Coordinates of C-alpha atoms in Angstrom, one line a residue:
Chain Y
M113 CA 108.5 126.0 118.1
K114 CA 108.7 128.9 115.7
A115 CA 110.3 127.3 112.7
L116 CA 107.6 124.7 112.7
K117 CA 104.7 127.1 113.0
D118 CA 106.2 129.3 110.3
R119 CA 106.3 126.2 108.1
I120 CA 102.8 125.2 108.9
I121 CA 101.6 128.7 108.0
A122 CA 103.7 128.7 104.8
D123 CA 103.0 125.1 103.5
G124 CA 100.2 123.6 105.6
V125 CA 96.9 123.3 103.9
A126 CA 93.7 123.8 105.9
I127 CA 90.8 121.7 104.9
G128 CA 87.4 122.5 106.4
T129 CA 87.5 123.1 110.2
E130 CA 89.2 119.8 111.2
I131 CA 92.1 119.0 108.9
V132 CA 95.5 120.5 108.2
K133 CA 97.6 118.8 105.6
V134 CA 101.3 118.9 106.1
D135 CA 102.2 116.3 103.5
S136 CA 104.7 118.6 101.8
F137 CA 107.1 118.5 104.7
L138 CA 106.1 116.1 107.4
N139 CA 104.1 113.0 106.5
H140 CA 104.5 112.2 102.8
Q141 CA 107.4 114.3 101.6
I142 CA 109.7 115.0 104.6
D143 CA 112.0 117.9 105.2
V144 CA 114.8 116.2 107.1
A145 CA 116.4 119.5 108.2
L146 CA 113.1 120.5 109.9
L147 CA 112.9 117.0 111.2
D148 CA 116.2 117.4 112.9
E149 CA 115.1 120.6 114.6
I150 CA 112.0 118.8 115.7
G151 CA 114.1 116.1 117.3
Q152 CA 116.2 118.6 119.1
E153 CA 113.1 120.4 120.4
F154 CA 111.6 117.2 121.8
A155 CA 114.9 116.5 123.6
K156 CA 114.7 120.0 125.1
R157 CA 111.1 119.6 126.1
F158 CA 111.7 116.3 127.9
Q159 CA 115.1 117.3 129.3
G160 CA 115.8 115.8 132.7
I161 CA 113.5 112.9 132.1
E162 CA 115.0 109.5 131.8
V163 CA 113.9 107.8 128.6
S164 CA 115.0 104.3 127.6
K165 CA 112.8 103.8 124.5
I166 CA 110.8 105.9 122.0
L167 CA 107.5 104.3 120.9
T168 CA 105.6 105.5 117.9
V169 CA 103.2 104.1 115.3
E170 CA 103.7 103.5 111.6
A171 CA 104.1 105.3 109.3
S172 CA 104.3 109.0 109.9
G173 CA 105.8 108.8 113.4
I174 CA 108.9 106.8 112.4
A175 CA 111.0 109.6 111.0
I176 CA 110.2 111.8 114.0
A177 CA 111.0 109.0 116.5
C178 CA 114.3 108.1 114.8
T179 CA 115.5 111.7 114.6
T180 CA 114.6 112.4 118.2
A181 CA 116.2 109.2 119.5
K182 CA 119.6 110.6 118.4
Y183 CA 119.2 113.4 120.8
F184 CA 118.4 111.0 123.6
G185 CA 121.8 109.3 123.2
N186 CA 120.7 106.8 120.4
I187 CA 118.1 105.0 122.5
P188 CA 116.1 102.4 120.6
V189 CA 112.9 103.3 118.6
L190 CA 110.0 100.9 118.5
F191 CA 107.2 101.5 116.0
A192 CA 103.9 99.8 116.5
K193 CA 102.4 98.2 113.5
K194 CA 98.9 98.7 112.3
A195 CA 96.9 95.7 111.4
S196 CA 93.3 94.8 110.9
P197 CA 91.8 93.3 114.1
N198 CA 91.4 89.5 114.4
T199 CA 94.6 88.5 112.7
M200 CA 97.4 86.8 114.5
T201 CA 98.2 88.4 117.8
E202 CA 100.4 85.9 119.5
G203 CA 103.6 87.4 120.9
F204 CA 102.2 90.9 120.6
Y205 CA 100.7 93.5 122.8
S206 CA 97.7 94.9 121.0
A207 CA 95.4 97.9 121.3
K208 CA 92.5 99.2 119.2
V209 CA 92.8 102.7 117.6
K210 CA 90.0 104.5 116.0
S211 CA 90.7 106.8 113.1
F212 CA 88.3 109.7 113.0
T213 CA 89.6 110.8 109.6
K214 CA 89.3 107.5 108.0
G215 CA 86.3 106.1 110.0
T216 CA 88.2 102.9 110.6
V217 CA 89.4 100.9 113.6
S218 CA 92.7 99.2 113.5
D219 CA 94.9 97.3 115.9
V220 CA 98.3 98.7 116.8
R221 CA 100.7 96.0 117.9
V222 CA 104.2 95.7 119.3
S223 CA 106.2 92.5 119.9
K224 CA 106.4 91.5 123.6
K225 CA 110.1 91.1 123.1
F226 CA 110.7 94.8 122.6
L227 CA 108.6 96.5 125.3
V228 CA 109.4 95.2 128.7
P229 CA 109.1 96.0 132.4
G230 CA 111.7 98.6 133.3
D231 CA 111.4 100.4 130.0
R232 CA 110.8 104.2 130.4
V233 CA 108.8 105.0 127.3
L234 CA 108.4 108.3 125.4
I235 CA 105.5 108.2 122.9
L236 CA 105.9 110.4 119.9
D237 CA 103.7 111.1 116.9
D238 CA 103.1 113.6 114.2
F239 CA 99.6 114.6 115.2
L240 CA 97.7 114.7 118.5
A241 CA 94.0 115.1 117.5
H242 CA 91.4 113.0 119.4
G243 CA 94.2 111.2 121.2
E244 CA 93.2 107.7 120.0
A245 CA 96.7 106.7 118.8
A246 CA 98.4 108.0 122.0
F247 CA 95.8 106.2 124.2
G248 CA 96.4 103.1 122.1
M249 CA 100.1 103.3 122.6
A250 CA 99.8 104.1 126.3
E251 CA 97.7 100.9 126.5
L252 CA 100.6 98.9 124.9
V253 CA 103.0 100.4 127.5
R254 CA 100.6 99.5 130.3
Q255 CA 100.2 95.9 129.0
A256 CA 104.0 95.6 129.0
N257 CA 104.3 96.9 132.6
A258 CA 106.6 99.5 131.3
E259 CA 106.5 103.1 132.4
L260 CA 105.1 105.9 130.2
V261 CA 107.2 109.0 131.0
G262 CA 105.9 111.4 128.3
I263 CA 103.9 112.0 125.2
G264 CA 105.1 114.3 122.4
A265 CA 103.3 115.5 119.4
V266 CA 104.6 117.6 116.6
I267 CA 101.2 119.2 116.0
E268 CA 98.3 119.2 118.5
K269 CA 94.9 120.1 117.3
Q270 CA 93.6 121.3 120.6
F271 CA 90.0 121.6 119.5
Q272 CA 89.8 117.9 119.1
G273 CA 90.4 117.3 122.8
G274 CA 93.0 114.5 122.8
G275 CA 95.7 116.5 124.5
K276 CA 93.2 117.6 127.3
R277 CA 92.1 114.0 127.9
L278 CA 95.7 112.8 128.1
R279 CA 96.7 115.6 130.5
E280 CA 93.7 114.8 132.7
K281 CA 94.9 111.2 132.9
G282 CA 98.1 112.7 134.4
F283 CA 100.3 112.2 131.4
L284 CA 103.0 114.7 130.6
V285 CA 102.2 115.9 127.1
E286 CA 104.4 118.3 125.0
S287 CA 103.3 119.6 121.6
L288 CA 105.5 121.6 119.4
A289 CA 102.7 123.5 117.7
V290 CA 99.2 123.8 119.1
I291 CA 96.4 124.6 116.7
E292 CA 93.3 126.2 118.4
S293 CA 91.1 126.3 115.4
I294 CA 90.9 126.1 111.6
Q295 CA 88.5 128.5 110.0
D296 CA 88.1 129.8 106.5
G297 CA 91.3 128.2 105.4
K298 CA 93.2 129.9 108.2
I299 CA 95.1 128.0 110.9
N300 CA 95.0 129.7 114.3
F301 CA 97.7 128.7 116.8
L302 CA 97.3 128.7 120.5
I303 CA 101.0 128.8 121.0
Chain Z
M297 CA 129.0 96.6 105.2
K298 CA 130.7 94.7 108.1
A299 CA 128.8 96.2 111.0
L300 CA 125.5 95.3 109.4
K301 CA 126.5 91.7 108.5
D302 CA 127.8 91.2 112.0
R303 CA 124.5 92.5 113.4
I304 CA 122.4 90.2 111.1
I305 CA 124.5 87.3 112.2
A306 CA 124.1 88.2 115.9
D307 CA 120.4 89.2 115.9
G308 CA 118.8 88.2 112.6
V309 CA 116.5 85.2 112.8
A310 CA 116.4 82.8 109.9
I311 CA 113.0 81.3 109.2
G312 CA 112.9 78.4 106.7
T313 CA 114.9 79.1 103.5
E314 CA 113.3 82.4 102.5
I315 CA 112.9 84.8 105.5
V316 CA 115.3 86.6 107.8
K317 CA 113.8 88.6 110.5
V318 CA 115.6 91.7 111.6
D319 CA 112.8 93.2 113.7
S320 CA 115.1 93.7 116.7
F321 CA 117.2 96.4 115.0
L322 CA 115.8 97.4 111.6
N323 CA 112.1 97.2 110.9
H324 CA 110.1 97.1 114.2
Q325 CA 112.6 98.1 116.9
I326 CA 115.3 100.3 115.3
D327 CA 118.9 100.8 116.3
V328 CA 119.4 104.4 115.4
A329 CA 123.2 104.2 115.7
L330 CA 123.4 101.4 113.2
L331 CA 120.8 103.3 111.0
D332 CA 123.2 106.3 111.0
E333 CA 126.0 104.0 109.7
I334 CA 123.7 102.7 107.1
G335 CA 123.0 106.2 105.9
Q336 CA 126.7 107.0 105.7
E337 CA 127.3 103.8 103.8
F338 CA 124.6 104.6 101.2
A339 CA 126.1 108.1 100.7
K340 CA 129.5 106.4 100.0
R341 CA 128.0 103.9 97.6
F342 CA 126.3 106.5 95.6
Q343 CA 129.0 109.1 95.8
G344 CA 129.4 111.2 92.7
I345 CA 125.8 110.7 91.7
E346 CA 123.6 113.7 91.8
V347 CA 120.5 112.9 93.8
S348 CA 117.7 115.4 94.4
K349 CA 115.2 113.2 96.2
I350 CA 115.0 109.9 98.1
L351 CA 112.0 107.7 97.4
T352 CA 111.0 104.9 99.7
V353 CA 107.8 103.1 100.7
E354 CA 106.1 103.0 104.1
A355 CA 106.8 101.8 106.7
S356 CA 110.2 100.2 107.1
G357 CA 112.0 102.3 104.5
I358 CA 111.2 105.7 106.1
A359 CA 113.9 105.6 108.8
I360 CA 116.5 104.5 106.3
A361 CA 115.6 107.2 103.8
C362 CA 115.5 110.0 106.4
T363 CA 118.9 109.1 107.9
T364 CA 120.5 108.7 104.4
A365 CA 119.0 112.0 103.2
K366 CA 121.1 113.8 105.8
Y367 CA 124.3 112.6 104.1
F368 CA 123.1 113.9 100.7
G369 CA 122.8 117.4 102.1
N370 CA 119.3 117.2 103.6
I371 CA 117.5 116.4 100.3
P372 CA 113.8 115.7 100.6
V373 CA 112.5 112.2 101.4
L374 CA 109.2 111.0 99.8
F375 CA 107.6 107.9 101.1
A376 CA 105.0 106.1 98.9
K377 CA 101.9 105.1 100.7
K378 CA 100.4 101.6 100.5
A379 CA 96.7 101.4 99.8
S380 CA 94.2 98.8 98.7
P381 CA 93.7 99.0 95.0
N382 CA 90.6 100.7 93.6
T383 CA 90.4 103.5 96.1
M384 CA 90.9 107.1 95.2
T385 CA 93.8 107.6 92.9
E386 CA 93.3 111.2 91.7
G387 CA 96.4 113.4 92.1
F388 CA 98.5 110.3 92.6
Y389 CA 100.9 108.2 90.7
S390 CA 100.2 104.6 91.5
A391 CA 101.8 101.2 90.9
K392 CA 100.9 97.7 92.0
V393 CA 103.2 95.8 94.3
K394 CA 102.8 92.1 95.1
S395 CA 104.0 90.9 98.4
F396 CA 105.3 87.3 98.2
T397 CA 105.5 87.1 102.0
K398 CA 101.9 88.2 102.6
G399 CA 100.4 86.9 99.4
T400 CA 98.7 90.3 98.8
V401 CA 98.8 93.0 96.1
S402 CA 98.7 96.6 97.2
D403 CA 99.0 99.9 95.4
V404 CA 101.9 102.2 96.2
R405 CA 101.1 105.9 95.6
V406 CA 102.8 109.2 95.7
S407 CA 101.3 112.6 95.2
K408 CA 102.0 114.1 91.7
K409 CA 103.0 117.3 93.5
F410 CA 106.1 115.7 95.1
L411 CA 107.6 113.7 92.2
V412 CA 108.2 115.9 89.2
P413 CA 110.2 115.9 85.9
G414 CA 113.8 116.9 86.7
D415 CA 113.9 115.0 90.0
R416 CA 116.9 112.7 90.2
V417 CA 115.6 109.9 92.4
L418 CA 117.4 107.4 94.6
I419 CA 115.1 104.6 95.8
L420 CA 115.9 103.0 99.2
D421 CA 114.3 100.2 101.1
D422 CA 115.1 97.8 103.9
F423 CA 114.9 94.6 101.8
L424 CA 115.4 93.7 98.2
A425 CA 113.9 90.3 97.6
H426 CA 111.8 89.6 94.5
G427 CA 112.2 93.3 93.6
E428 CA 108.5 94.0 93.5
A429 CA 108.6 97.1 95.7
A430 CA 111.6 98.5 93.8
F431 CA 109.9 97.9 90.4
G432 CA 106.8 99.5 91.8
M433 CA 108.7 102.6 92.9
A434 CA 110.6 102.7 89.6
E435 CA 107.2 102.8 87.9
L436 CA 106.2 105.8 89.9
V437 CA 109.4 107.6 88.9
R438 CA 108.7 106.7 85.2
Q439 CA 105.1 108.0 85.5
A440 CA 106.5 111.3 86.9
N441 CA 109.0 111.6 84.0
A442 CA 111.7 111.9 86.7
E443 CA 115.0 110.1 86.5
L444 CA 115.9 107.1 88.5
V445 CA 119.6 107.3 89.4
G446 CA 120.0 104.4 91.7
I447 CA 118.4 101.8 94.0
G448 CA 119.7 100.9 97.4
A449 CA 118.8 98.1 99.7
V450 CA 120.0 97.4 103.2
I451 CA 119.6 93.7 102.8
E452 CA 119.4 91.9 99.4
K453 CA 118.2 88.3 99.3
Q454 CA 120.0 87.4 96.1
F455 CA 118.4 84.0 95.8
Q456 CA 115.0 85.7 95.2
G457 CA 116.2 87.3 92.1
G458 CA 115.0 90.9 92.4
G459 CA 118.5 92.4 92.3
K460 CA 119.3 90.5 89.2
R461 CA 116.2 91.6 87.4
L462 CA 116.7 95.3 88.3
R463 CA 120.4 95.2 87.2
E464 CA 119.4 93.5 83.9
K465 CA 117.0 96.5 83.3
G466 CA 120.1 98.7 83.6
F467 CA 119.5 100.1 87.1
L468 CA 122.3 100.8 89.4
V469 CA 121.7 98.7 92.5
E470 CA 123.7 98.8 95.7
S471 CA 123.0 96.4 98.6
L472 CA 124.8 96.7 101.9
A473 CA 124.5 93.1 102.8
V474 CA 123.8 90.3 100.2
I475 CA 122.4 87.0 101.4
E476 CA 123.1 84.1 99.1
S477 CA 121.0 81.5 100.9
I478 CA 119.3 80.6 104.2
Q479 CA 119.7 77.0 105.3
D480 CA 119.2 75.2 108.5
G481 CA 118.8 78.4 110.4
K482 CA 122.1 79.8 109.0
I483 CA 122.3 82.9 106.9
N484 CA 125.0 82.7 104.2
F485 CA 126.3 85.9 102.8
L486 CA 127.6 86.5 99.3
I487 CA 129.4 89.7 100.3

C-alpha cells in the first residue's frame, strides 16, 4: 500500500534494528484519513471472503478494526482486553501473549458472549512482529469454535518471523506494508 | 440521542446502583453503525466550535474519537496511554487518574510532540462518571498550554457528579445520554 509506505518513510522512526515507531500517525496520534485508506485496503485484500466479525486487541488495533468494519458492511468489532494473568477469567476466553518489546506476558480475553460458533473472524492489528498477539487471538477463536478466515496487519516486520509462522500454520495473512530490515536508521521494505 | 438511549435500554445491563454495562455495543464489542451516528451527533453538538485535535484515553475512547474526527474534517486523534505511575515519563505530559470501579490509580500520558500550544482540543470518552478521566485529560491539555474547547461523553452517569464538577469549572460538556439513576435493574434517563 503505497500511501502507507510513503508515510512510514516520511514519519516513521527507526530505532535500532527491531523497532519502527509510528506513533505520529498510527498508534498514539492517529491520522484518520490514512486510517480510512487502510480500512479500504483491507476490504480489498480480503475481498470475496465472508467475514462476520473483526477481532483485534486493545489499544492500537481498535481504530483499525472499526474503520475496516465499515467496508465489510458494518460488521461488529470485538476487541480483546489485556489483563494481568490470574485475575478473574470466568465468562471469558483467554490466551497468553508475550510482548518481546516490553518483556511481559499478559492475558488477552474476550467475553464468551461475543465470540461464538459460526462466527467467521478476521483478525486485525497494527503490527505483525513475532506473531504473539495474532497467535493469541487465533487461540481465542479456536476456543470459541469460531472460524478464523484471515489475519491482517498494517505493518509486518518480516524479519521477526511472525508472518512466516502464521502462514505455515495455513492462515491467510495480508500485510499492507512489509518491512524486511531496519538498519542504520533506514527502513527497508520487502513490498 | 434517541438511538443511543434505545440501545442502552435494549442491551445495556444495570449492575447494582452504579454500573451500566454496554460491552455488547460500545466498549468490548462495538456496533460501528451506532458509532457512526455517535460521531455525527458529537459533530452537531460542538458545531461552530473550532477543534484542531480530539483527545481521548485508551482503550474505549479510541473508536469514538476516530469516528467523530471524520465529522470534524479528519482532524488528528490523540489517545492518552495508561501506565502504572513511576515509570518513564520523559517526553510525556502525565496526569493521575483514579478509577472508582477498579480502585486503582494510573497515569495517563501523551507525548509532548503531539499536544502543543495552539491546539484546540475536544476531549471525548465513552463514560463520564466521577470525571476523573476527563479531569486527567484536561490536566494534560493544561500542561501543554493548549486550549480545551469541549468535553463530550457518550454516556454520563449524572449521579456520580463528574459532569457537574466539570461544568462548574467552566468547561463545555456535552453528553449524548444522561443517566439519572440506576435502580432495581432499571436505567433511568435524565434526557
